[in-house]
PDB file of C-alpha atoms in Angstrom:
ATOM      1  CA  MET T   1     153.117-117.951 318.829  1.00 47.00           C
ATOM      2  CA  ASP T   2     150.647-116.376 316.391  1.00 49.00           C
ATOM      3  CA  GLY T   3     149.048-119.798 315.878  1.00 52.00           C
ATOM      4  CA  ILE T   4     148.564-120.254 319.624  1.00 48.00           C
ATOM      5  CA  GLN T   5     147.013-116.797 319.933  1.00 47.00           C
ATOM      6  CA  THR T   6     144.667-117.558 317.035  1.00 49.00           C
ATOM      7  CA  VAL T   7     143.528-120.813 318.646  1.00 42.00           C
ATOM      8  CA  PHE T   8     143.107-119.094 322.022  1.00 44.00           C
ATOM      9  CA  LYS T   9     141.081-116.288 320.436  1.00 50.00           C
ATOM     10  CA  PHE T  10     138.864-118.820 318.660  1.00 43.00           C
ATOM     11  CA  PHE T  11     138.085-120.681 321.893  1.00 43.00           C
ATOM     12  CA  LEU T  12     137.488-117.366 323.682  1.00 48.00           C
ATOM     13  CA  ASN T  13     134.999-116.268 321.030  1.00 51.00           C
ATOM     14  CA  GLN T  14     133.245-119.645 321.175  1.00 48.00           C
ATOM     15  CA  LYS T  15     133.143-119.908 324.965  1.00 52.00           C
ATOM     16  CA  THR T  16     129.332-120.023 325.114  1.00 56.00           C
ATOM     17  CA  THR T  17     129.159-122.845 322.568  1.00 55.00           C
ATOM     18  CA  ILE T  18     131.978-124.669 324.339  1.00 56.00           C
ATOM     19  CA  GLY T  19     130.227-124.169 327.665  1.00 58.00           C
ATOM     20  CA  TYR T  20     127.004-125.733 326.413  1.00 60.00           C
ATOM     21  CA  SER T  21     128.941-128.563 324.752  1.00 63.00           C
ATOM     22  CA  PHE T  22     130.757-129.246 328.021  1.00 64.00           C
ATOM     23  CA  MET T  23     127.425-129.212 329.856  1.00 67.00           C
ATOM     24  CA  ALA T  24     126.018-131.712 327.352  1.00 68.00           C
ATOM     25  CA  LEU T  25     129.004-134.019 327.866  1.00 72.00           C
ATOM     26  CA  LEU T  26     128.593-133.800 331.642  1.00 73.00           C
ATOM     27  CA  THR T  27     124.893-134.600 331.271  1.00 74.00           C
ATOM     28  CA  VAL T  28     125.577-137.641 329.102  1.00 73.00           C
ATOM     29  CA  GLY T  29     128.334-138.813 331.437  1.00 73.00           C
ATOM     30  CA  GLY T  30     126.174-138.294 334.517  1.00 72.00           C
ATOM     31  CA  GLU T  31     123.288-140.214 332.970  1.00 74.00           C
ATOM     32  CA  ARG T  32     125.560-143.127 332.067  1.00 73.00           C
ATOM     33  CA  ILE T  33     126.992-143.235 335.605  1.00 78.00           C
ATOM     34  CA  PHE T  34     123.489-143.218 337.112  1.00 69.00           C
ATOM     35  CA  SER T  35     122.354-145.956 334.708  1.00 70.00           C
ATOM     36  CA  MET T  36     125.301-148.296 335.251  1.00 72.00           C
ATOM     37  CA  VAL T  37     126.268-147.655 338.876  1.00 74.00           C
ATOM     38  CA  SER T  38     123.395-146.464 341.054  1.00 80.00           C
ATOM     39  CA  PHE T  39     120.205-147.315 339.152  1.00 85.00           C
ATOM     40  CA  GLN T  40     118.722-150.706 339.995  1.00 86.00           C
ATOM     41  CA  CYS T  41     115.073-151.048 339.005  1.00 89.00           C
ATOM     42  CA  PRO T  42     113.239-152.888 341.822  1.00 90.00           C
ATOM     43  CA  CYS T  43     110.990-154.683 339.267  1.00 87.00           C
ATOM     44  CA  ASN T  44     108.132-154.417 341.704  1.00 86.00           C
ATOM     45  CA  LYS T  45     104.706-153.210 340.664  1.00 83.00           C
ATOM     46  CA  SER T  46     104.338-150.895 343.664  1.00 85.00           C
ATOM     47  CA  GLN T  47     107.823-149.358 343.414  1.00 89.00           C
ATOM     48  CA  ASN T  48     108.823-149.235 339.741  1.00 91.00           C
ATOM     49  CA  PHE T  49     107.013-146.031 338.843  1.00 92.00           C
ATOM     50  CA  ILE T  50     108.213-143.994 341.831  1.00 93.00           C
ATOM     51  CA  TYR T  51     111.789-145.249 341.507  1.00 92.00           C
ATOM     52  CA  GLY T  52     112.046-144.606 337.759  1.00 92.00           C
ATOM     53  CA  PHE T  53     110.221-141.269 337.994  1.00 94.00           C
ATOM     54  CA  VAL T  54     112.610-140.008 340.673  1.00 93.00           C
ATOM     55  CA  PHE T  55     115.617-140.799 338.488  1.00 91.00           C
ATOM     56  CA  ILE T  56     114.045-138.955 335.556  1.00 92.00           C
ATOM     57  CA  VAL T  57     112.753-135.876 337.367  1.00 93.00           C
ATOM     58  CA  GLY T  58     115.045-135.649 340.436  1.00 92.00           C
ATOM     59  CA  PRO T  59     118.300-134.696 338.650  1.00 90.00           C
ATOM     60  CA  ALA T  60     116.351-132.392 336.316  1.00 91.00           C
ATOM     61  CA  LEU T  61     114.925-130.511 339.303  1.00 93.00           C
ATOM     62  CA  VAL T  62     118.372-130.231 340.909  1.00 91.00           C
ATOM     63  CA  LEU T  63     119.862-128.913 337.641  1.00 89.00           C
ATOM     64  CA  PHE T  64     117.004-126.407 337.352  1.00 91.00           C
ATOM     65  CA  ILE T  65     117.719-125.031 340.830  1.00 92.00           C
ATOM     66  CA  VAL T  66     121.470-124.976 340.141  1.00 88.00           C
ATOM     67  CA  GLY T  67     120.719-122.990 336.973  1.00 87.00           C
ATOM     68  CA  TYR T  68     119.167-120.273 339.139  1.00 89.00           C
ATOM     69  CA  PHE T  69     122.105-120.341 341.538  1.00 89.00           C
ATOM     70  CA  LEU T  70     124.684-119.960 338.762  1.00 85.00           C
ATOM     71  CA  SER T  71     122.904-117.068 337.044  1.00 85.00           C
ATOM     72  CA  SER T  72     124.352-113.670 337.935  1.00 82.00           C
ATOM     73  CA  ARG T  73     121.050-112.130 336.840  1.00 82.00           C
ATOM     74  CA  THR T  74     119.231-113.960 339.644  1.00 85.00           C
ATOM     75  CA  TRP T  75     121.355-112.255 342.258  1.00 85.00           C
ATOM     76  CA  LYS T  76     121.189-108.876 340.487  1.00 82.00           C
ATOM     77  CA  LEU T  77     117.421-109.137 340.619  1.00 82.00           C
ATOM     78  CA  PHE T  78     116.998-110.396 344.177  1.00 84.00           C
ATOM     79  CA  THR T  79     120.012-109.173 346.197  1.00 84.00           C
ATOM     80  CA  GLY T  80     118.781-106.684 348.788  1.00 82.00           C
ATOM     81  CA  CYS T  81     115.141-106.869 347.648  1.00 80.00           C
ATOM     82  CA  CYS T  82     113.886-107.796 351.148  1.00 82.00           C
ATOM     83  CA  LEU T  83     115.279-104.552 352.577  1.00 80.00           C
ATOM     84  CA  ASN T  84     114.365-102.525 349.510  1.00 77.00           C
ATOM     85  CA  PRO T  85     111.456-104.145 347.573  1.00 74.00           C
ATOM     86  CA  ARG T  86     111.573-101.325 345.009  1.00 73.00           C
ATOM     87  CA  LYS T  87     114.759-102.868 343.601  1.00 72.00           C
ATOM     88  CA  LEU T  88     112.652-105.719 342.232  1.00 72.00           C
ATOM     89  CA  CYS T  89     110.164-103.487 340.454  1.00 71.00           C
ATOM     90  CA  PRO T  90     111.446 -99.908 340.279  1.00 64.00           C
ATOM     91  CA  LYS T  91     108.649 -97.364 339.832  1.00 61.00           C
ATOM     92  CA  GLY T  92     106.159-100.246 339.880  1.00 59.00           C
ATOM     93  CA  ASN T  93     107.324-101.507 336.481  1.00 65.00           C
ATOM     94  CA  SER T  94     106.452-105.112 337.319  1.00 71.00           C
ATOM     95  CA  CYS T  95     106.035-106.285 333.692  1.00 74.00           C
ATOM     96  CA  ASN T  96     109.679-105.639 332.884  1.00 72.00           C
ATOM     97  CA  CYS T  97     110.785-107.478 336.027  1.00 76.00           C
ATOM     98  CA  VAL T  98     108.607-110.459 335.085  1.00 81.00           C
ATOM     99  CA  TYR T  99     110.208-110.382 331.632  1.00 80.00           C
ATOM    100  CA  VAL T 100     113.702-110.542 333.155  1.00 81.00           C
ATOM    101  CA  PHE T 101     112.618-113.345 335.505  1.00 84.00           C
ATOM    102  CA  VAL T 102     111.302-115.312 332.503  1.00 86.00           C
ATOM    103  CA  GLN T 103     114.689-114.864 330.793  1.00 85.00           C
ATOM    104  CA  ILE T 104     116.431-116.224 333.883  1.00 88.00           C
ATOM    105  CA  THR T 105     114.005-119.159 334.023  1.00 90.00           C
ATOM    106  CA  VAL T 106     114.567-120.004 330.350  1.00 88.00           C
ATOM    107  CA  GLY T 107     118.310-120.096 330.976  1.00 86.00           C
ATOM    108  CA  ALA T 108     117.801-122.319 334.028  1.00 88.00           C
ATOM    109  CA  CYS T 109     115.666-124.732 331.963  1.00 90.00           C
ATOM    110  CA  ILE T 110     118.498-125.645 329.575  1.00 87.00           C
ATOM    111  CA  PRO T 111     120.388-128.102 331.877  1.00 87.00           C
ATOM    112  CA  PRO T 112     117.245-130.027 332.978  1.00 90.00           C
ATOM    113  CA  ALA T 113     116.051-130.190 329.362  1.00 91.00           C
ATOM    114  CA  MET T 114     119.409-131.733 328.441  1.00 88.00           C
ATOM    115  CA  TRP T 115     119.068-134.275 331.248  1.00 90.00           C
ATOM    116  CA  LEU T 116     115.495-135.231 330.295  1.00 92.00           C
ATOM    117  CA  THR T 117     116.517-135.626 326.655  1.00 91.00           C
ATOM    118  CA  VAL T 118     119.504-137.852 327.424  1.00 89.00           C
ATOM    119  CA  ALA T 119     117.596-139.910 330.021  1.00 90.00           C
ATOM    120  CA  LEU T 120     114.651-140.516 327.695  1.00 92.00           C
ATOM    121  CA  LEU T 121     116.794-141.314 324.660  1.00 91.00           C
ATOM    122  CA  ASN T 122     118.591-143.952 326.711  1.00 89.00           C
ATOM    123  CA  GLY T 123     115.265-145.326 327.961  1.00 89.00           C
ATOM    124  CA  THR T 124     116.459-147.164 331.089  1.00 89.00           C
ATOM    125  CA  PHE T 125     114.625-144.977 333.605  1.00 91.00           C
ATOM    126  CA  TYR T 126     111.469-144.750 331.503  1.00 93.00           C
ATOM    127  CA  GLU T 127     111.268-148.533 331.104  1.00 91.00           C
ATOM    128  CA  CYS T 128     111.312-148.990 334.851  1.00 92.00           C
ATOM    129  CA  ALA T 129     108.816-146.196 335.587  1.00 92.00           C
ATOM    130  CA  VAL T 130     106.162-147.056 332.978  1.00 91.00           C
ATOM    131  CA  SER T 131     106.306-150.783 333.601  1.00 89.00           C
ATOM    132  CA  GLY T 132     105.080-150.123 337.138  1.00 87.00           C
ATOM    133  CA  LEU T 133     102.018-148.080 336.158  1.00 87.00           C
ATOM    134  CA  GLU T 134      98.738-149.599 337.253  1.00 80.00           C
ATOM    135  CA  ASN T 135      96.650-147.667 334.745  1.00 80.00           C
ATOM    136  CA  ASN T 136      94.573-150.132 332.743  1.00 77.00           C
ATOM    137  CA  HIS T 137      94.969-148.166 329.513  1.00 81.00           C
ATOM    138  CA  VAL T 138      98.758-148.344 329.801  1.00 79.00           C
ATOM    139  CA  VAL T 139      98.768-152.046 330.606  1.00 80.00           C
ATOM    140  CA  ASP T 140      96.321-152.764 327.772  1.00 80.00           C
ATOM    141  CA  LEU T 141      98.580-150.896 325.358  1.00 82.00           C
ATOM    142  CA  PHE T 142     101.533-153.176 326.070  1.00 83.00           C
ATOM    143  CA  CYS T 143      99.696-156.430 326.677  1.00 81.00           C
ATOM    144  CA  LYS T 144      97.121-156.191 323.908  1.00 79.00           C
ATOM    145  CA  GLY T 145      96.664-159.578 322.280  1.00 72.00           C
ATOM    146  CA  LYS T 146      98.766-161.323 324.952  1.00 75.00           C
ATOM    147  CA  THR T 147      97.879-163.611 327.859  1.00 72.00           C
ATOM    148  CA  ASP T 148      96.971-162.390 331.354  1.00 74.00           C
ATOM    149  CA  THR T 149     100.483-163.371 332.412  1.00 82.00           C
ATOM    150  CA  CYS T 150     101.762-160.290 330.580  1.00 84.00           C
ATOM    151  CA  ARG T 151      99.803-157.972 332.903  1.00 80.00           C
ATOM    152  CA  ALA T 152     101.285-159.589 335.999  1.00 83.00           C
ATOM    153  CA  GLU T 153     104.828-159.873 334.649  1.00 84.00           C
ATOM    154  CA  LEU T 154     105.138-156.422 333.023  1.00 85.00           C
ATOM    155  CA  PRO T 155     106.901-154.842 336.075  1.00 85.00           C
ATOM    156  CA  ARG T 156     109.582-157.575 335.876  1.00 88.00           C
ATOM    157  CA  VAL T 157     110.322-157.020 332.181  1.00 87.00           C
ATOM    158  CA  PRO T 158     113.030-154.294 332.645  1.00 86.00           C
ATOM    159  CA  CYS T 159     115.080-156.715 334.745  1.00 85.00           C
ATOM    160  CA  GLY T 160     114.723-159.602 332.315  1.00 79.00           C
ATOM    161  CA  LYS T 161     113.311-161.755 335.122  1.00 79.00           C
ATOM    162  CA  SER T 162     109.754-162.193 333.860  1.00 80.00           C
ATOM    163  CA  SER T 163     108.267-165.593 333.132  1.00 80.00           C
ATOM    164  CA  LEU T 164     107.380-164.457 329.617  1.00 81.00           C
ATOM    165  CA  SER T 165     109.108-165.967 326.617  1.00 83.00           C
ATOM    166  CA  PRO T 166     112.353-164.231 325.538  1.00 85.00           C
ATOM    167  CA  ALA T 167     110.605-162.988 322.376  1.00 86.00           C
ATOM    168  CA  ASP T 168     107.716-161.416 324.314  1.00 85.00           C
ATOM    169  CA  ASN T 169     110.100-159.930 326.873  1.00 86.00           C
ATOM    170  CA  GLN T 170     112.221-158.367 324.109  1.00 88.00           C
ATOM    171  CA  GLU T 171     109.123-157.066 322.326  1.00 88.00           C
ATOM    172  CA  LEU T 172     107.909-155.290 325.462  1.00 88.00           C
ATOM    173  CA  LEU T 173     111.345-153.817 326.096  1.00 90.00           C
ATOM    174  CA  LEU T 174     111.483-152.479 322.544  1.00 91.00           C
ATOM    175  CA  MET T 175     108.031-150.909 322.932  1.00 91.00           C
ATOM    176  CA  LEU T 176     109.024-149.211 326.190  1.00 92.00           C
ATOM    177  CA  ARG T 177     112.313-147.960 324.739  1.00 92.00           C
ATOM    178  CA  ALA T 178     110.625-146.722 321.569  1.00 93.00           C
ATOM    179  CA  GLN T 179     108.143-144.656 323.588  1.00 92.00           C
ATOM    180  CA  SER T 180     110.958-143.230 325.701  1.00 93.00           C
ATOM    181  CA  GLN T 181     113.013-142.220 322.680  1.00 94.00           C
ATOM    182  CA  ILE T 182     109.996-140.663 320.971  1.00 95.00           C
ATOM    183  CA  LEU T 183     109.454-138.486 324.059  1.00 94.00           C
ATOM    184  CA  GLY T 184     113.164-137.608 324.092  1.00 94.00           C
ATOM    185  CA  TRP T 185     113.121-136.482 320.465  1.00 95.00           C
ATOM    186  CA  LEU T 186     109.876-134.622 321.121  1.00 95.00           C
ATOM    187  CA  ILE T 187     111.636-132.570 323.806  1.00 93.00           C
ATOM    188  CA  VAL T 188     114.502-131.857 321.386  1.00 92.00           C
ATOM    189  CA  CYS T 189     112.118-130.729 318.637  1.00 95.00           C
ATOM    190  CA  ILE T 190     110.011-128.558 320.969  1.00 94.00           C
ATOM    191  CA  ALA T 191     113.105-126.935 322.501  1.00 91.00           C
ATOM    192  CA  THR T 192     114.583-126.273 319.046  1.00 92.00           C
ATOM    193  CA  VAL T 193     111.393-124.751 317.659  1.00 94.00           C
ATOM    194  CA  MET T 194     110.812-122.654 320.787  1.00 92.00           C
ATOM    195  CA  GLY T 195     114.414-121.467 320.696  1.00 88.00           C
ATOM    196  CA  LEU T 196     114.091-120.460 317.053  1.00 92.00           C
ATOM    197  CA  ILE T 197     110.779-118.666 317.644  1.00 93.00           C
ATOM    198  CA  GLY T 198     112.139-116.890 320.721  1.00 86.00           C
ATOM    199  CA  THR T 199     115.316-115.786 318.943  1.00 86.00           C
ATOM    200  CA  CYS T 200     113.402-114.558 315.896  1.00 91.00           C
ATOM    201  CA  TYR T 201     110.893-112.687 318.058  1.00 87.00           C
ATOM    202  CA  LYS T 202     113.619-111.058 320.129  1.00 84.00           C
ATOM    203  CA  ASN T 203     115.581-109.997 317.052  1.00 85.00           C
ATOM    204  CA  CYS T 204     112.441-108.676 315.351  1.00 89.00           C
ATOM    205  CA  ARG T 205     111.696-106.582 318.455  1.00 82.00           C
ATOM    206  CA  SER T 206     115.286-105.360 318.771  1.00 81.00           C
ATOM    207  CA  GLN T 207     115.585-101.587 319.010  1.00 79.00           C
ATOM    208  CA  VAL T 208     119.097-101.618 317.547  1.00 82.00           C
ATOM    209  CA  SER T 209     120.575-102.910 314.297  1.00 86.00           C
ATOM    210  CA  TYR T 210     122.317-106.263 313.917  1.00 87.00           C
ATOM    211  CA  LEU T 211     125.840-104.791 313.878  1.00 90.00           C
ATOM    212  CA  GLN T 212     125.188-102.520 316.852  1.00 87.00           C
ATOM    213  CA  LEU T 213     123.760-105.492 318.749  1.00 86.00           C
ATOM    214  CA  LYS T 214     126.913-107.448 317.895  1.00 87.00           C
ATOM    215  CA  PHE T 215     129.083-104.579 319.165  1.00 90.00           C
ATOM    216  CA  TRP T 216     126.933-104.372 322.296  1.00 88.00           C
ATOM    217  CA  ARG T 217     127.525-108.036 323.089  1.00 86.00           C
ATOM    218  CA  LYS T 218     131.271-107.579 322.578  1.00 90.00           C
ATOM    219  CA  TYR T 219     131.238-104.604 324.942  1.00 91.00           C
ATOM    220  CA  ILE T 220     129.361-106.517 327.645  1.00 89.00           C
ATOM    221  CA  GLU T 221     131.879-109.362 327.428  1.00 88.00           C
ATOM    222  CA  LYS T 222     134.860-107.018 327.675  1.00 92.00           C
ATOM    223  CA  GLU T 223     133.322-105.037 330.530  1.00 92.00           C
ATOM    224  CA  LYS T 224     132.814-108.251 332.533  1.00 90.00           C
ATOM    225  CA  GLU T 225     136.380-109.379 331.838  1.00 91.00           C
ATOM    226  CA  HIS T 226     137.911-106.026 332.798  1.00 94.00           C
ATOM    227  CA  PHE T 227     135.671-105.659 335.850  1.00 94.00           C
ATOM    228  CA  ASP T 228     137.006-108.953 337.209  1.00 92.00           C
ATOM    229  CA  SER T 229     140.564-107.827 336.463  1.00 94.00           C
ATOM    230  CA  TYR T 230     140.119-104.396 338.069  1.00 93.00           C
ATOM    231  CA  ALA T 231     138.285-105.859 341.067  1.00 93.00           C
ATOM    232  CA  THR T 232     141.150-108.292 341.684  1.00 94.00           C
ATOM    233  CA  GLU T 233     143.747-105.541 341.291  1.00 94.00           C
ATOM    234  CA  TYR T 234     142.013-103.073 343.622  1.00 93.00           C
ATOM    235  CA  ALA T 235     141.179-105.748 346.191  1.00 94.00           C
ATOM    236  CA  THR T 236     144.870-106.687 346.235  1.00 95.00           C
ATOM    237  CA  LYS T 237     145.926-103.055 346.671  1.00 94.00           C
ATOM    238  CA  LEU T 238     143.414-102.503 349.468  1.00 94.00           C
ATOM    239  CA  ALA T 239     144.488-105.670 351.258  1.00 94.00           C
ATOM    240  CA  ASP T 240     148.169-104.627 350.947  1.00 95.00           C
ATOM    241  CA  ARG T 241     147.402-101.158 352.334  1.00 93.00           C
ATOM    242  CA  ASN T 242     145.456-102.524 355.304  1.00 94.00           C
ATOM    243  CA  LEU T 243     148.068-105.151 356.157  1.00 94.00           C
ATOM    244  CA  LYS T 244     150.883-102.638 355.805  1.00 92.00           C
ATOM    245  CA  SER T 245     149.058-100.214 358.120  1.00 93.00           C
ATOM    246  CA  PHE T 246     148.429-102.988 360.653  1.00 93.00           C
ATOM    247  CA  PHE T 247     151.930-104.410 360.778  1.00 94.00           C
ATOM    248  CA  GLU T 248     153.666-101.017 360.671  1.00 90.00           C
ATOM    249  CA  ASN T 249     151.232 -99.653 363.267  1.00 91.00           C
ATOM    250  CA  LYS T 250     150.476 -96.406 361.457  1.00 89.00           C
ATOM    251  CA  ASP T 251     147.499 -94.661 359.903  1.00 90.00           C
ATOM    252  CA  PRO T 252     146.467 -96.023 356.515  1.00 89.00           C
ATOM    253  CA  GLU T 253     147.088 -94.039 353.369  1.00 88.00           C
ATOM    254  CA  ALA T 254     144.128 -92.475 351.590  1.00 89.00           C
ATOM    255  CA  PHE T 255     142.546 -94.948 349.191  1.00 88.00           C
ATOM    256  CA  PRO T 256     139.926 -93.905 346.633  1.00 87.00           C
ATOM    257  CA  PHE T 257     136.996 -96.285 346.662  1.00 84.00           C
ATOM    258  CA  PRO T 258     133.419 -96.197 345.295  1.00 88.00           C
ATOM    259  CA  SER T 259     130.720 -95.255 347.764  1.00 87.00           C
ATOM    260  CA  HIS T 260     127.948 -97.610 348.873  1.00 86.00           C
ATOM    261  CA  SER T 261     125.410 -95.757 346.732  1.00 86.00           C
ATOM    262  CA  SER T 262     127.684 -96.076 343.698  1.00 89.00           C
ATOM    263  CA  TRP T 263     127.832 -99.854 344.138  1.00 89.00           C
ATOM    264  CA  GLU T 264     124.030 -99.889 344.418  1.00 85.00           C
ATOM    265  CA  ASP T 265     123.670 -97.878 341.202  1.00 84.00           C
ATOM    266  CA  ILE T 266     125.920-100.054 339.040  1.00 86.00           C
ATOM    267  CA  SER T 267     124.365-103.252 340.473  1.00 83.00           C
ATOM    268  CA  ALA T 268     120.868-102.270 339.360  1.00 78.00           C
ATOM    269  CA  LEU T 269     119.111-104.029 336.506  1.00 74.00           C
ATOM    270  CA  TYR T 270     120.110-102.638 333.136  1.00 76.00           C
ATOM    271  CA  THR T 271     117.591-100.377 331.390  1.00 72.00           C
ATOM    272  CA  PHE T 272     117.750 -99.583 327.683  1.00 72.00           C
ATOM    273  CA  CYS T 273     116.651 -96.297 326.149  1.00 72.00           C
ATOM    274  CA  ARG T 274     116.761 -95.726 322.423  1.00 71.00           C
ATOM    275  CA  SER T 275     117.546 -92.042 322.986  1.00 70.00           C
ATOM    276  CA  GLU T 276     120.720 -92.881 324.956  1.00 76.00           C
ATOM    277  CA  GLN T 277     123.709 -94.759 323.610  1.00 80.00           C
ATOM    278  CA  TYR T 278     124.743 -96.539 326.790  1.00 86.00           C
ATOM    279  CA  TYR T 279     125.615-100.206 326.738  1.00 87.00           C
ATOM    280  CA  SER T 280     125.543-101.050 330.446  1.00 88.00           C
ATOM    281  CA  THR T 281     124.487 -99.768 333.829  1.00 86.00           C
ATOM    282  CA  LEU T 282     128.140 -99.064 334.591  1.00 90.00           C
ATOM    283  CA  GLN T 283     128.602 -96.916 331.486  1.00 90.00           C
ATOM    284  CA  ARG T 284     125.435 -94.954 332.250  1.00 87.00           C
ATOM    285  CA  TYR T 285     126.606 -94.320 335.809  1.00 89.00           C
ATOM    286  CA  VAL T 286     130.085 -93.217 334.685  1.00 90.00           C
ATOM    287  CA  GLU T 287     128.713 -90.789 332.116  1.00 88.00           C
ATOM    288  CA  LYS T 288     125.611 -89.553 333.961  1.00 82.00           C
ATOM    289  CA  GLY T 289     126.057 -90.390 337.627  1.00 72.00           C
ATOM    290  CA  ASN T 290     122.747 -89.983 339.494  1.00 61.00           C
ATOM    291  CA  LYS T 291     121.339 -87.453 337.045  1.00 58.00           C
ATOM    292  CA  ASP T 292     117.986 -88.203 335.405  1.00 53.00           C
ATOM    293  CA  LYS T 293     117.684 -91.393 337.397  1.00 52.00           C
ATOM    294  CA  ASP T 294     113.868 -91.236 337.330  1.00 50.00           C
ATOM    295  CA  ASP T 295     113.863 -91.101 333.539  1.00 49.00           C
ATOM    296  CA  GLU T 296     115.912 -94.277 333.376  1.00 46.00           C
ATOM    297  CA  MET T 297     113.181 -96.242 335.102  1.00 46.00           C
ATOM    298  CA  LYS T 298     110.837 -95.482 332.201  1.00 50.00           C
ATOM    299  CA  CYS T 299     113.091 -97.431 329.872  1.00 61.00           C
ATOM    300  CA  ALA T 300     112.876-101.146 329.181  1.00 55.00           C
ATOM    301  CA  LEU T 301     114.783-103.697 331.187  1.00 55.00           C
ATOM    302  CA  ASP T 302     116.796-105.795 328.772  1.00 58.00           C
ATOM    303  CA  PHE T 303     119.867-107.960 328.286  1.00 57.00           C
ATOM    304  CA  VAL T 304     121.862-108.366 325.088  1.00 59.00           C
ATOM    305  CA  ASP T 305     123.892-111.421 325.994  1.00 52.00           C
ATOM    306  CA  GLY T 306     121.122-113.952 325.440  1.00 50.00           C
ATOM    307  CA  ILE T 307     120.772-116.954 327.736  1.00 50.00           C
ATOM    308  CA  GLU T 308     123.778-117.030 329.993  1.00 52.00           C
ATOM    309  CA  MET T 309     125.668-119.974 331.373  1.00 43.00           C
ATOM    310  CA  ILE T 310     126.699-118.183 334.564  1.00 45.00           C
TER     311      ILE T 310
END
């Protein structure tokens, strides 16, 4: 039993890493399915580029939009902003709101970056797209030192149906695949370096120590877990009370419940003040209520949980 609990605790502590690993596996699997099942390069000069480009960029764009949908921060930032625009930029503090929006965007960029990397490393989509380009510089790059037949047959190379010799056909395929893989590794290197720079910059600008930041992250995780548990429990109790009152045809019992303004307060973007040791909007509301609300807006909007999966 202790062994099972240890394993469970390990997976719980590594849920972010596991989540990204699972996303990577889904990306690889999705790319393979697209390549083998649905992708059929037309091998036509007028259609190759558009067809290949759509398969490279289309899923990436969809994953980018899904990244916004799955981010709870997106909905914290935008829910109700049409009726109350001040929720987006309280007290006109637009720079902090832009900073939070950039954080959300960075998180949403992870899935499409994974897709682009996997698609380019495989090379199938890139081969089809680039072989259909009509740019003379591109054609000259591949057909340099070859006959004019190469220029006409280049769009048919990805399908293996060109009239070129097998050696020339294979050479062109290798050139196309090499370029694709170089671009794929370039994305990996840029993303890695940018991630390292961003993490170092954020930690250097941190207003709390490493251990306090670690405790803060633990608290945020536990608060989310317990909020879900309490919300389920209280929703069940409220549903039971209402159904009991309906079926027994009597007045409902008194049921303590947060007010609308309380829900608005704890749903606001989190603001950090060095002078206050609060670790979430909920904790600040519980300990301070609506007191000194104007002072809170002078603090910096921030998150401690890094780039979130959901």
